Amino acid sequence: MEPSILYQREYGMVRLRLRELMDQRRINRNQMARRIGVRFEVVDKWYQGEVEKLDLDILARLCFVLGCQAGELLEYSGPGSDTVE
């Protein structure tokens, strides 16, 4: 049988690790917001892992301030992976 248009496939998930990296560097959300030039609410969404669509400009700013690569902020877990929380 041909899959219908409503067929959903599990692709895994991407988890944001901003909270961990900021906590390691002892940077709070207010400080980060000032350093990257955005509102607190923007950083808070990233910090809480509630971002639905990535803004690459924000990602680049975070990487610059944290001195890290994008792959350190984003963690992909495939379907059935044990690393998904």
PDB file of C-alpha atoms in Angstrom:
ATOM      1  CA  MET A   1       0.000   0.000   0.000  1.00  0.00           C
ATOM      2  CA  GLU A   2       1.266   3.473  -0.943  1.00  0.00           C
ATOM      3  CA  PRO A   3       1.918   5.755   2.072  1.00  0.00           C
ATOM      4  CA  SER A   4      -0.651   8.528   2.365  1.00  0.00           C
ATOM      5  CA  ILE A   5       0.195  12.207   2.499  1.00  0.00           C
ATOM      6  CA  LEU A   6      -0.454  12.021   6.251  1.00  0.00           C
ATOM      7  CA  TYR A   7       2.291   9.415   6.719  1.00  0.00           C
ATOM      8  CA  GLN A   8       4.728  10.657   9.361  1.00  0.00           C
ATOM      9  CA  ARG A   9       8.321   9.516   9.591  1.00  0.00           C
ATOM     10  CA  GLU A  10      10.523   9.744  12.676  1.00  0.00           C
ATOM     11  CA  TYR A  11      13.686  11.717  11.906  1.00  0.00           C
ATOM     12  CA  GLY A  12      15.102  12.149  15.394  1.00  0.00           C
ATOM     13  CA  MET A  13      15.578  15.471  17.103  1.00  0.00           C
ATOM     14  CA  VAL A  14      18.028  18.317  17.618  1.00  0.00           C
ATOM     15  CA  ARG A  15      18.632  19.443  21.187  1.00  0.00           C
ATOM     16  CA  LEU A  16      20.046  22.844  22.113  1.00  0.00           C
ATOM     17  CA  ARG A  17      22.929  22.778  24.589  1.00  0.00           C
ATOM     18  CA  LEU A  18      23.056  26.537  25.255  1.00  0.00           C
ATOM     19  CA  ARG A  19      22.103  26.195  28.926  1.00  0.00           C
ATOM     20  CA  GLU A  20      24.992  23.799  29.577  1.00  0.00           C
ATOM     21  CA  LEU A  21      27.558  25.958  27.775  1.00  0.00           C
ATOM     22  CA  MET A  22      26.411  29.179  29.432  1.00  0.00           C
ATOM     23  CA  ASP A  23      26.368  27.560  32.878  1.00  0.00           C
ATOM     24  CA  GLN A  24      29.899  26.201  32.342  1.00  0.00           C
ATOM     25  CA  ARG A  25      31.099  29.711  31.472  1.00  0.00           C
ATOM     26  CA  ARG A  26      29.018  31.365  34.211  1.00  0.00           C
ATOM     27  CA  ILE A  27      27.186  33.644  31.764  1.00  0.00           C
ATOM     28  CA  ASN A  28      23.588  34.460  32.627  1.00  0.00           C
ATOM     29  CA  ARG A  29      20.810  35.185  30.138  1.00  0.00           C
ATOM     30  CA  ASN A  30      20.904  38.952  30.713  1.00  0.00           C
ATOM     31  CA  GLN A  31      24.644  39.067  30.043  1.00  0.00           C
ATOM     32  CA  MET A  32      24.278  36.956  26.907  1.00  0.00           C
ATOM     33  CA  ALA A  33      21.441  39.104  25.582  1.00  0.00           C
ATOM     34  CA  ARG A  34      23.577  42.234  25.985  1.00  0.00           C
ATOM     35  CA  ARG A  35      26.651  40.590  24.423  1.00  0.00           C
ATOM     36  CA  ILE A  36      24.842  39.391  21.304  1.00  0.00           C
ATOM     37  CA  GLY A  37      22.565  42.433  21.003  1.00  0.00           C
ATOM     38  CA  VAL A  38      19.127  40.831  21.332  1.00  0.00           C
ATOM     39  CA  ARG A  39      16.225  40.956  23.779  1.00  0.00           C
ATOM     40  CA  PHE A  40      16.284  38.747  26.878  1.00  0.00           C
ATOM     41  CA  GLU A  41      13.288  36.781  25.545  1.00  0.00           C
ATOM     42  CA  VAL A  42      15.281  35.652  22.494  1.00  0.00           C
ATOM     43  CA  VAL A  43      18.105  34.245  24.616  1.00  0.00           C
ATOM     44  CA  ASP A  44      15.602  32.754  27.062  1.00  0.00           C
ATOM     45  CA  LYS A  45      13.947  30.722  24.273  1.00  0.00           C
ATOM     46  CA  TRP A  46      17.329  29.326  23.213  1.00  0.00           C
ATOM     47  CA  TYR A  47      18.309  28.717  26.863  1.00  0.00           C
ATOM     48  CA  GLN A  48      15.051  26.833  27.570  1.00  0.00           C
ATOM     49  CA  GLY A  49      15.393  24.821  24.335  1.00  0.00           C
ATOM     50  CA  GLU A  50      12.122  26.203  22.978  1.00  0.00           C
ATOM     51  CA  VAL A  51      13.396  27.409  19.595  1.00  0.00           C
ATOM     52  CA  GLU A  52      11.418  25.945  16.694  1.00  0.00           C
ATOM     53  CA  LYS A  53      13.323  27.497  13.793  1.00  0.00           C
ATOM     54  CA  LEU A  54      17.001  28.375  13.944  1.00  0.00           C
ATOM     55  CA  ASP A  55      18.115  31.907  13.172  1.00  0.00           C
ATOM     56  CA  LEU A  56      21.630  31.420  11.805  1.00  0.00           C
ATOM     57  CA  ASP A  57      22.614  34.982  12.742  1.00  0.00           C
ATOM     58  CA  ILE A  58      21.729  34.329  16.399  1.00  0.00           C
ATOM     59  CA  LEU A  59      23.546  30.983  16.238  1.00  0.00           C
ATOM     60  CA  ALA A  60      26.685  32.710  14.883  1.00  0.00           C
ATOM     61  CA  ARG A  61      26.542  35.373  17.610  1.00  0.00           C
ATOM     62  CA  LEU A  62      26.199  32.743  20.339  1.00  0.00           C
ATOM     63  CA  CYS A  63      29.134  30.779  18.927  1.00  0.00           C
ATOM     64  CA  PHE A  64      31.249  33.943  18.792  1.00  0.00           C
ATOM     65  CA  VAL A  65      30.559  34.884  22.422  1.00  0.00           C
ATOM     66  CA  LEU A  66      30.965  31.321  23.703  1.00  0.00           C
ATOM     67  CA  GLY A  67      34.035  30.629  21.552  1.00  0.00           C
ATOM     68  CA  CYS A  68      32.534  27.402  20.233  1.00  0.00           C
ATOM     69  CA  GLN A  69      31.392  25.698  17.033  1.00  0.00           C
ATOM     70  CA  ALA A  70      27.716  25.323  16.078  1.00  0.00           C
ATOM     71  CA  GLY A  71      28.016  21.569  16.604  1.00  0.00           C
ATOM     72  CA  GLU A  72      28.740  22.184  20.268  1.00  0.00           C
ATOM     73  CA  LEU A  73      25.432  24.055  20.646  1.00  0.00           C
ATOM     74  CA  LEU A  74      23.322  21.606  18.632  1.00  0.00           C
ATOM     75  CA  GLU A  75      23.099  17.903  19.395  1.00  0.00           C
ATOM     76  CA  TYR A  76      21.360  15.549  16.954  1.00  0.00           C
ATOM     77  CA  SER A  77      19.841  12.308  18.212  1.00  0.00           C
ATOM     78  CA  GLY A  78      18.571   9.890  15.586  1.00  0.00           C
ATOM     79  CA  PRO A  79      15.412   7.804  15.869  1.00  0.00           C
ATOM     80  CA  GLY A  80      15.620   5.271  18.665  1.00  0.00           C
ATOM     81  CA  SER A  81      18.784   6.873  20.040  1.00  0.00           C
ATOM     82  CA  ASP A  82      19.427   6.546  23.761  1.00  0.00           C
ATOM     83  CA  THR A  83      20.712  10.164  23.995  1.00  0.00           C
ATOM     84  CA  VAL A  84      17.236  11.676  23.576  1.00  0.00           C
ATOM     85  CA  GLU A  85      15.893  12.846  26.933  1.00  0.00           C
TER      86      GLU A  85
END
